[in-house]
Amino acid sequence: MSSAAFDSMWSALEQVGRVGSGGYRRFAWTPEDRTLREWFAAECARRGLDLTVDRVGNQWAWWWDGPGTVDDAVAAGRPGVAIGSHLDSVPDGGAFDGPLGVVSALATVDRLREAGVRPDVPLAVVNFVDEEGARFGVACAGSRVLTGQLTPERALALRDADGTTYAEALRAAGRDPAELGPDDETLRRVGTFVELHVEQGRALVDLGAPVAVASDIWPHGRWRFDFSGEANHAGTTRLEDRRDAMLGYADLVLGARHVATQRGCVATVGKVAVTPGAVNAVPSRVTGWLDARGPQEDQVRALVDELTGRAGETGAQVVRESWTPTTRFDAALGDRLRQVLARAGGAAEPLSVPVLGTGAGHDAGILATAGVPSAMLFVRNPTGVSHSPAEHAERADCHAGVEALVACVRDLTSLRAAPAADGADA
Ligand SMILES: [Zn+2]
């Protein structure tokens, strides 16, 4: 039954925001995003979940059949468990990054009900808004504002490529920008967050396992490099007279690769804007965006310092747009989930469940930083490709992911499982 529910939800989403490449363009606060948010709300309504939207626009759908409200339950020492992910995408992104976690969370509710499970604590399915930062340049904006890690003033001033501010985009989507801000009332309800996500690498292929538990998120950040020059004719301007902004940018791209190799990091310049942007004009301004990550925080910092120094020699301006130090997921929670998954898989040994670090940022990392015990489950991706139309997970693995999430939620929402938690906390 649950497989059918998963499959039909998956089909319903398949065409939303799909572009010619076969990938998706589902950016925050666009008509595609609205369609996805309405789809989410309808799926929650169909299940009788109580949908609330926080001050940021994240959608939380609560299942609580116990006495009183969700807030009453939390006040009585029954903090909620939240599961879910995001529905937005990068430009020409894949189908799985984000939606797999949301669809799996909704399918988990169905499976629990089929099994006659009634959670002892409130359970929420969440759809985080603007996780990818594809439109306004700040990843995990929804969870960052929620937790106070991005101020509303800064968020509202962000602009997309067309010059539209975040505030204008919110207004166009029918929201009041003045409402944007941290939302402690929402956060207080969430005692634990588990985000299921497609793996963005191919470790699970090599390990021969469909599901892993996450250990940490590598430190990562984004920097904007502005190189300036002077626009001039590409045919009549002598080489020695040129001030070509593209040259500094070219050095950044090659330098990023070189220094990242030396320091055991990864660095990418995946976005560039050229002014005036004509084939026959010397560029007067080139802006490149650097994304840098790695397992060691000091090495990532050293990489960026070195590239900033090189760019500075050409007079470039460098602005840090975001920075997230190493995020460690809750170790006791991770161990507990490994035990649950090992038991559910018929193995006595939790070590049979793989643990993976990741170079990708996630809302679960933002919540973990805010002090919410958080965990992630990764579902095998046969190609390892992500943020591309080629991103994939076999349907059987998607179903295995749902079963894993069901087992975890059953455990986390059952107060009878409390002794295991105490043991894990010790
Ligand atoms: Zn994602």
Short mmCIF file of C-alpha atoms and ligand atoms in Angstrom, two decimals:
data_model
loop_
_atom_site.label_atom_id
_atom_site.label_comp_id
_atom_site.label_asym_id
_atom_site.label_seq_id
_atom_site.Cartn_x
_atom_site.Cartn_y
_atom_site.Cartn_z
CA MET A 1 0.00 0.00 0.00
CA SER A 2 2.65 2.49 1.02
CA SER A 3 4.64 1.75 -2.13
CA ALA A 4 1.59 2.69 -4.19
CA ALA A 5 1.17 5.90 -2.19
CA PHE A 6 4.82 6.78 -2.72
CA ASP A 7 4.59 6.02 -6.44
CA SER A 8 1.46 8.09 -7.03
CA MET A 9 2.85 11.10 -5.13
CA TRP A 10 6.07 10.78 -7.12
CA SER A 11 4.16 10.77 -10.41
CA ALA A 12 2.16 13.83 -9.35
CA LEU A 13 5.36 15.82 -8.81
CA GLU A 14 7.16 14.66 -11.93
CA GLN A 15 5.92 17.37 -14.26
CA VAL A 16 6.08 20.36 -11.89
CA GLY A 17 8.80 22.78 -12.97
CA ARG A 18 10.27 20.36 -15.48
CA VAL A 19 12.34 21.92 -18.26
CA GLY A 20 13.65 20.76 -21.63
CA SER A 21 16.81 19.23 -20.17
CA GLY A 22 14.68 16.78 -18.21
CA GLY A 23 15.74 18.58 -15.03
CA TYR A 24 13.77 20.94 -12.79
CA ARG A 25 13.62 24.64 -12.12
CA ARG A 26 11.72 24.99 -8.89
CA PHE A 27 12.88 28.22 -7.28
CA ALA A 28 11.62 29.75 -4.05
CA TRP A 29 8.53 31.93 -4.26
CA THR A 30 7.90 31.32 -7.99
CA PRO A 31 4.72 29.92 -9.58
CA GLU A 32 6.36 26.44 -9.63
CA ASP A 33 7.07 26.76 -5.90
CA ARG A 34 3.46 27.79 -5.32
CA THR A 35 2.26 24.68 -7.16
CA LEU A 36 4.52 22.49 -5.02
CA ARG A 37 3.40 24.18 -1.80
CA GLU A 38 -0.25 23.72 -2.78
CA TRP A 39 0.43 20.08 -3.62
CA PHE A 40 2.03 19.62 -0.18
CA ALA A 41 -0.89 21.31 1.58
CA ALA A 42 -3.37 19.11 -0.31
CA GLU A 43 -1.49 15.91 0.58
CA CYS A 44 -1.44 16.98 4.24
CA ALA A 45 -5.15 17.85 4.16
CA ARG A 46 -5.93 14.45 2.62
CA ARG A 47 -4.25 12.86 5.63
CA GLY A 48 -5.99 15.12 8.13
CA LEU A 49 -2.69 16.65 9.22
CA ASP A 50 -2.81 20.08 10.85
CA LEU A 51 -0.87 22.41 8.54
CA THR A 52 0.84 25.48 9.98
CA VAL A 53 3.13 27.87 8.13
CA ASP A 54 5.84 29.51 10.21
CA ARG A 55 7.02 33.13 9.97
CA VAL A 56 9.44 32.17 7.21
CA GLY A 57 7.02 30.21 5.06
CA ASN A 58 8.17 26.69 5.98
CA GLN A 59 5.18 24.33 6.00
CA TRP A 60 4.70 22.07 9.05
CA ALA A 61 1.94 19.44 9.02
CA TRP A 62 1.29 17.96 12.45
CA TRP A 63 -0.21 14.61 13.39
CA TRP A 64 -1.24 14.63 17.03
CA ASP A 65 -4.18 12.56 18.28
CA GLY A 66 -3.23 12.83 21.93
CA PRO A 67 -4.80 15.08 24.58
CA GLY A 68 -4.68 18.84 23.95
CA THR A 69 -2.75 20.67 21.28
CA VAL A 70 0.74 20.05 19.98
CA ASP A 71 1.93 22.86 22.27
CA ASP A 72 0.19 21.20 25.23
CA ALA A 73 2.01 17.95 24.43
CA VAL A 74 5.36 19.74 24.19
CA ALA A 75 4.70 21.56 27.46
CA ALA A 76 3.88 18.20 29.04
CA GLY A 77 7.32 16.87 28.11
CA ARG A 78 6.47 15.31 24.77
CA PRO A 79 8.52 17.28 22.23
CA GLY A 80 7.61 16.56 18.64
CA VAL A 81 9.45 14.61 15.98
CA ALA A 82 9.70 16.22 12.54
CA ILE A 83 10.52 14.49 9.26
CA GLY A 84 10.72 15.96 5.77
CA SER A 85 12.98 17.98 3.50
CA HIS A 86 12.44 20.56 0.73
CA LEU A 87 10.72 20.76 -2.66
CA ASP A 88 12.76 23.49 -4.38
CA SER A 89 15.61 22.74 -6.79
CA VAL A 90 18.82 24.13 -8.24
CA PRO A 91 18.67 25.25 -11.90
CA ASP A 92 18.13 22.09 -13.98
CA GLY A 93 18.30 20.01 -10.81
CA GLY A 94 17.24 16.40 -10.42
CA ALA A 95 13.94 14.99 -9.24
CA PHE A 96 15.20 13.49 -5.99
CA ASP A 97 17.13 16.16 -4.07
CA GLY A 98 14.50 17.35 -1.62
CA PRO A 99 11.28 15.77 -2.90
CA LEU A 100 12.49 12.27 -1.96
CA GLY A 101 12.53 13.33 1.69
CA VAL A 102 9.13 15.04 1.57
CA VAL A 103 7.37 12.23 -0.30
CA SER A 104 9.01 9.60 1.93
CA ALA A 105 7.84 11.49 5.02
CA LEU A 106 4.23 11.58 3.79
CA ALA A 107 4.43 7.88 2.85
CA THR A 108 5.76 7.21 6.36
CA VAL A 109 2.62 8.69 7.87
CA ASP A 110 0.57 6.33 5.68
CA ARG A 111 2.64 3.31 6.67
CA LEU A 112 2.38 4.11 10.37
CA ARG A 113 -1.39 4.40 10.09
CA GLU A 114 -1.66 1.15 8.14
CA ALA A 115 0.31 -0.50 10.92
CA GLY A 116 -2.07 1.00 13.51
CA VAL A 117 0.70 3.07 15.11
CA ARG A 118 -0.42 6.11 17.09
CA PRO A 119 2.58 8.28 17.98
CA ASP A 120 3.05 9.04 21.68
CA VAL A 121 4.48 12.45 20.70
CA PRO A 122 3.42 14.89 17.96
CA LEU A 123 4.79 14.05 14.50
CA ALA A 124 5.31 16.71 11.82
CA VAL A 125 6.01 16.48 8.12
CA VAL A 126 7.90 19.58 7.03
CA ASN A 127 8.53 21.25 3.69
CA PHE A 128 11.36 23.75 4.11
CA VAL A 129 11.22 26.71 1.75
CA ASP A 130 14.23 27.88 -0.30
CA GLU A 131 16.73 25.20 0.65
CA GLU A 132 18.87 25.42 -2.47
CA GLY A 133 19.24 29.19 -2.52
CA ALA A 134 19.02 28.97 -6.32
CA ARG A 135 17.17 32.24 -6.68
CA PHE A 136 18.59 34.51 -3.97
CA GLY A 137 22.00 32.98 -3.38
CA VAL A 138 21.72 31.88 0.26
CA ALA A 139 21.31 28.14 0.77
CA CYS A 140 18.92 26.91 3.47
CA ALA A 141 17.41 30.39 3.76
CA GLY A 142 14.16 28.94 5.15
CA SER A 143 15.79 27.14 8.06
CA ARG A 144 18.43 29.84 8.58
CA VAL A 145 15.85 32.58 9.14
CA LEU A 146 13.71 30.23 11.23
CA THR A 147 16.62 29.61 13.61
CA GLY A 148 18.03 33.14 13.58
CA GLN A 149 21.12 32.22 11.55
CA LEU A 150 20.10 34.66 8.79
CA THR A 151 18.58 37.98 9.84
CA PRO A 152 15.32 39.01 8.19
CA GLU A 153 16.93 42.35 7.26
CA ARG A 154 19.63 40.59 5.27
CA ALA A 155 17.23 38.08 3.74
CA LEU A 156 14.74 40.74 2.63
CA ALA A 157 17.47 42.70 0.85
CA LEU A 158 18.68 39.71 -1.20
CA ARG A 159 18.07 40.06 -4.93
CA ASP A 160 17.53 37.49 -7.64
CA ALA A 161 19.07 37.69 -11.13
CA ASP A 162 16.23 39.95 -12.31
CA GLY A 163 16.80 42.39 -9.46
CA THR A 164 13.69 41.29 -7.54
CA THR A 165 14.26 41.50 -3.79
CA TYR A 166 13.29 38.73 -1.40
CA ALA A 167 10.76 41.15 0.09
CA GLU A 168 9.16 41.71 -3.32
CA ALA A 169 9.12 37.98 -4.04
CA LEU A 170 7.39 37.32 -0.70
CA ARG A 171 4.78 39.99 -1.47
CA ALA A 172 4.20 38.53 -4.95
CA ALA A 173 3.63 35.15 -3.31
CA GLY A 174 1.01 36.68 -1.01
CA ARG A 175 3.14 36.87 2.12
CA ASP A 176 3.85 39.85 4.36
CA PRO A 177 7.62 40.53 4.44
CA ALA A 178 7.22 42.11 7.90
CA GLU A 179 6.32 38.67 9.21
CA LEU A 180 9.68 37.18 8.20
CA GLY A 181 11.85 36.34 11.19
CA PRO A 182 13.00 33.69 13.65
CA ASP A 183 10.14 31.56 14.92
CA ASP A 184 10.83 30.15 18.37
CA GLU A 185 7.23 29.09 18.78
CA THR A 186 7.66 26.69 15.85
CA LEU A 187 11.13 25.54 16.87
CA ARG A 188 10.00 24.79 20.42
CA ARG A 189 7.72 22.06 19.07
CA VAL A 190 10.55 20.19 17.36
CA GLY A 191 12.42 17.89 19.72
CA THR A 192 14.03 15.85 16.94
CA PHE A 193 14.39 16.28 13.19
CA VAL A 194 15.17 13.47 10.74
CA GLU A 195 15.74 14.40 7.09
CA LEU A 196 15.81 11.62 4.50
CA HIS A 197 17.75 12.62 1.38
CA VAL A 198 19.12 11.10 -1.80
CA GLU A 199 22.85 10.45 -1.44
CA GLN A 200 24.90 13.02 -3.35
CA GLY A 201 27.84 10.77 -4.03
CA ARG A 202 28.33 7.07 -4.64
CA ALA A 203 29.54 5.66 -1.35
CA LEU A 204 26.47 3.45 -0.88
CA VAL A 205 26.99 1.86 -4.30
CA ASP A 206 30.44 0.77 -3.20
CA LEU A 207 29.15 -0.36 0.20
CA GLY A 208 26.26 -2.33 -1.31
CA ALA A 209 23.70 -0.80 1.08
CA PRO A 210 20.50 1.09 0.24
CA VAL A 211 20.45 3.42 3.28
CA ALA A 212 23.03 5.18 5.48
CA VAL A 213 22.97 7.42 8.54
CA ALA A 214 24.82 10.76 8.28
CA SER A 215 27.66 11.70 10.61
CA ASP A 216 28.46 15.29 9.67
CA ILE A 217 28.31 18.00 7.02
CA TRP A 218 31.60 19.38 5.77
CA PRO A 219 32.31 23.05 6.40
CA HIS A 220 31.23 24.98 3.33
CA GLY A 221 30.64 28.48 2.03
CA ARG A 222 30.02 30.78 -0.93
CA TRP A 223 32.06 33.81 -1.92
CA ARG A 224 31.41 36.45 -4.59
CA PHE A 225 34.44 37.72 -6.53
CA ASP A 226 33.96 41.00 -8.42
CA PHE A 227 36.62 41.75 -11.02
CA SER A 228 36.49 45.13 -12.73
CA GLY A 229 37.99 46.34 -15.99
CA GLU A 230 37.00 48.66 -18.80
CA ALA A 231 34.58 47.91 -21.63
CA ASN A 232 36.08 48.44 -25.07
CA HIS A 233 35.99 47.21 -28.66
CA ALA A 234 37.28 43.65 -29.13
CA GLY A 235 38.71 44.49 -32.54
CA THR A 236 40.23 47.93 -32.19
CA THR A 237 41.62 47.93 -28.63
CA ARG A 238 45.29 46.92 -28.50
CA LEU A 239 46.02 44.11 -26.03
CA GLU A 240 48.38 46.30 -23.99
CA ASP A 241 45.68 48.96 -23.63
CA ARG A 242 43.03 46.62 -22.28
CA ARG A 243 41.72 46.27 -18.77
CA ASP A 244 40.03 42.89 -19.22
CA ALA A 245 38.06 41.80 -16.15
CA MET A 246 37.90 38.26 -17.50
CA LEU A 247 41.59 37.61 -16.86
CA GLY A 248 41.31 37.86 -13.09
CA TYR A 249 38.26 35.65 -13.22
CA ALA A 250 40.12 33.05 -15.31
CA ASP A 251 42.88 33.00 -12.70
CA LEU A 252 40.25 32.41 -9.99
CA VAL A 253 38.81 29.39 -11.82
CA LEU A 254 42.17 27.74 -12.44
CA GLY A 255 43.48 28.72 -9.02
CA ALA A 256 40.43 27.22 -7.30
CA ARG A 257 41.11 23.86 -8.92
CA HIS A 258 44.82 23.96 -8.17
CA VAL A 259 44.59 25.04 -4.53
CA ALA A 260 41.67 22.71 -3.79
CA THR A 261 43.72 19.76 -5.07
CA GLN A 262 46.63 20.77 -2.83
CA ARG A 263 44.46 21.16 0.26
CA GLY A 264 42.18 18.13 -0.06
CA CYS A 265 39.11 20.30 -0.57
CA VAL A 266 36.62 20.78 -3.38
CA ALA A 267 36.12 24.20 -4.97
CA THR A 268 33.76 25.19 -7.76
CA VAL A 269 33.08 28.34 -9.72
CA GLY A 270 29.72 27.38 -11.15
CA LYS A 271 28.17 30.77 -11.76
CA VAL A 272 29.47 33.79 -13.60
CA ALA A 273 28.02 37.12 -14.75
CA VAL A 274 29.79 39.14 -17.44
CA THR A 275 29.20 42.82 -18.24
CA PRO A 276 28.52 43.93 -20.93
CA GLY A 277 28.36 40.27 -21.98
CA ALA A 278 28.99 40.78 -25.68
CA VAL A 279 31.20 38.57 -27.83
CA ASN A 280 32.89 41.61 -29.36
CA ALA A 281 33.44 43.65 -26.18
CA VAL A 282 36.21 43.52 -23.58
CA PRO A 283 34.46 42.68 -20.27
CA SER A 284 34.22 45.62 -17.89
CA ARG A 285 33.05 43.55 -14.99
CA VAL A 286 33.05 39.83 -14.24
CA THR A 287 31.49 38.37 -11.12
CA GLY A 288 32.24 34.77 -10.25
CA TRP A 289 30.81 32.80 -7.35
CA LEU A 290 33.08 30.36 -5.54
CA ASP A 291 31.73 27.40 -3.60
CA ALA A 292 34.34 25.77 -1.34
CA ARG A 293 34.05 22.77 0.97
CA GLY A 294 36.19 20.08 2.52
CA PRO A 295 36.47 17.69 5.44
CA GLN A 296 38.89 20.02 7.30
CA GLU A 297 37.74 23.50 8.26
CA ASP A 298 41.24 25.02 8.42
CA GLN A 299 42.02 23.78 4.92
CA VAL A 300 38.86 25.33 3.46
CA ARG A 301 39.68 28.64 5.15
CA ALA A 302 43.25 28.51 3.85
CA LEU A 303 41.98 27.79 0.33
CA VAL A 304 39.69 30.80 0.37
CA ASP A 305 42.39 33.04 1.91
CA GLU A 306 44.79 32.08 -0.86
CA LEU A 307 42.26 32.72 -3.64
CA THR A 308 41.23 36.01 -2.02
CA GLY A 309 44.87 37.07 -1.94
CA ARG A 310 45.38 36.22 -5.60
CA ALA A 311 42.23 38.06 -6.64
CA GLY A 312 43.20 41.03 -4.48
CA GLU A 313 46.31 41.50 -6.58
CA THR A 314 44.04 42.35 -9.53
CA GLY A 315 42.00 44.76 -7.40
CA ALA A 316 39.05 42.40 -7.08
CA GLN A 317 36.50 42.73 -4.29
CA VAL A 318 35.64 39.54 -2.43
CA VAL A 319 32.46 39.18 -0.40
CA ARG A 320 31.61 36.15 1.71
CA GLU A 321 27.95 35.33 1.07
CA SER A 322 27.68 32.39 3.43
CA TRP A 323 29.81 30.22 5.70
CA THR A 324 28.86 27.13 7.67
CA PRO A 325 31.44 25.42 9.89
CA THR A 326 31.52 21.64 10.28
CA THR A 327 28.12 20.45 11.41
CA ARG A 328 28.05 17.32 13.50
CA PHE A 329 24.75 15.54 13.72
CA ASP A 330 23.60 14.36 17.14
CA ALA A 331 25.82 11.35 17.84
CA ALA A 332 23.44 9.66 20.30
CA LEU A 333 20.55 10.06 17.87
CA GLY A 334 22.65 8.70 15.01
CA ASP A 335 23.67 5.67 17.06
CA ARG A 336 20.08 5.08 18.05
CA LEU A 337 18.91 5.19 14.43
CA ARG A 338 21.67 2.79 13.39
CA GLN A 339 20.50 0.34 16.04
CA VAL A 340 16.89 0.73 14.89
CA LEU A 341 17.84 0.18 11.23
CA ALA A 342 20.04 -2.80 12.04
CA ARG A 343 17.16 -4.39 13.98
CA ALA A 344 14.67 -3.59 11.20
CA GLY A 345 17.03 -5.18 8.69
CA GLY A 346 17.35 -8.32 10.78
CA ALA A 347 20.95 -7.57 11.76
CA ALA A 348 21.97 -7.58 15.40
CA GLU A 349 24.98 -5.41 14.68
CA PRO A 350 24.42 -1.63 14.22
CA LEU A 351 27.79 -1.46 12.46
CA SER A 352 26.08 -3.09 9.46
CA VAL A 353 24.41 0.29 8.80
CA PRO A 354 26.85 2.64 7.03
CA VAL A 355 27.67 6.12 8.36
CA LEU A 356 28.56 8.83 5.84
CA GLY A 357 29.79 12.42 5.99
CA THR A 358 28.66 14.74 3.23
CA GLY A 359 29.88 17.79 1.37
CA ALA A 360 26.34 19.06 0.84
CA GLY A 361 24.50 21.47 3.13
CA HIS A 362 21.04 20.60 4.43
CA ASP A 363 18.29 22.06 6.58
CA ALA A 364 19.02 19.24 9.06
CA GLY A 365 22.46 20.79 9.50
CA ILE A 366 20.98 24.22 10.17
CA LEU A 367 18.62 22.76 12.78
CA ALA A 368 21.49 20.80 14.35
CA THR A 369 23.47 24.04 14.64
CA ALA A 370 20.47 25.62 16.34
CA GLY A 371 20.57 22.88 18.96
CA VAL A 372 17.77 20.65 17.64
CA PRO A 373 18.92 17.01 17.81
CA SER A 374 18.94 16.14 14.11
CA ALA A 375 19.84 13.21 11.91
CA MET A 376 19.84 12.34 8.24
CA LEU A 377 19.24 9.17 6.27
CA PHE A 378 20.81 8.87 2.82
CA VAL A 379 19.28 6.73 0.07
CA ARG A 380 21.60 5.13 -2.49
CA ASN A 381 22.15 7.01 -5.75
CA PRO A 382 23.51 4.60 -8.40
CA THR A 383 25.35 7.27 -10.38
CA GLY A 384 26.29 9.49 -7.45
CA VAL A 385 25.31 12.43 -9.67
CA SER A 386 23.30 15.17 -7.99
CA HIS A 387 22.09 18.68 -8.86
CA SER A 388 21.63 17.38 -12.40
CA PRO A 389 18.84 15.69 -14.36
CA ALA A 390 20.90 12.47 -14.09
CA GLU A 391 20.34 12.33 -10.32
CA HIS A 392 18.60 9.05 -9.57
CA ALA A 393 17.51 6.49 -7.00
CA GLU A 394 16.03 3.11 -7.91
CA ARG A 395 12.41 2.79 -6.89
CA ALA A 396 13.18 -0.23 -4.70
CA ASP A 397 15.74 1.88 -2.81
CA CYS A 398 13.18 4.70 -2.42
CA HIS A 399 10.80 2.19 -0.86
CA ALA A 400 13.62 0.88 1.35
CA GLY A 401 14.19 4.49 2.42
CA VAL A 402 10.53 4.81 3.44
CA GLU A 403 10.77 1.59 5.45
CA ALA A 404 13.90 2.89 7.17
CA LEU A 405 12.18 6.17 8.01
CA VAL A 406 9.13 4.27 9.28
CA ALA A 407 11.32 2.22 11.62
CA CYS A 408 13.08 5.35 12.89
CA VAL A 409 9.86 7.31 13.45
CA ARG A 410 8.20 4.38 15.18
CA ASP A 411 11.09 4.27 17.59
CA LEU A 412 11.38 8.03 18.10
CA THR A 413 7.66 8.61 18.64
CA SER A 414 7.22 5.73 21.05
CA LEU A 415 7.70 6.60 24.69
CA ARG A 416 8.12 2.91 25.41
CA ALA A 417 11.42 3.17 23.53
CA ALA A 418 12.64 5.65 26.15
CA PRO A 419 15.14 3.26 27.83
CA ALA A 420 17.04 2.96 24.53
CA ALA A 421 17.24 6.75 24.39
CA ASP A 422 18.52 6.96 27.95
CA GLY A 423 21.14 4.38 27.16
CA ALA A 424 22.19 6.26 24.06
CA ASP A 425 22.43 9.54 25.98
CA ALA A 426 24.73 8.07 28.61
ZN ZN B 1 18.54 18.79 -0.72
#
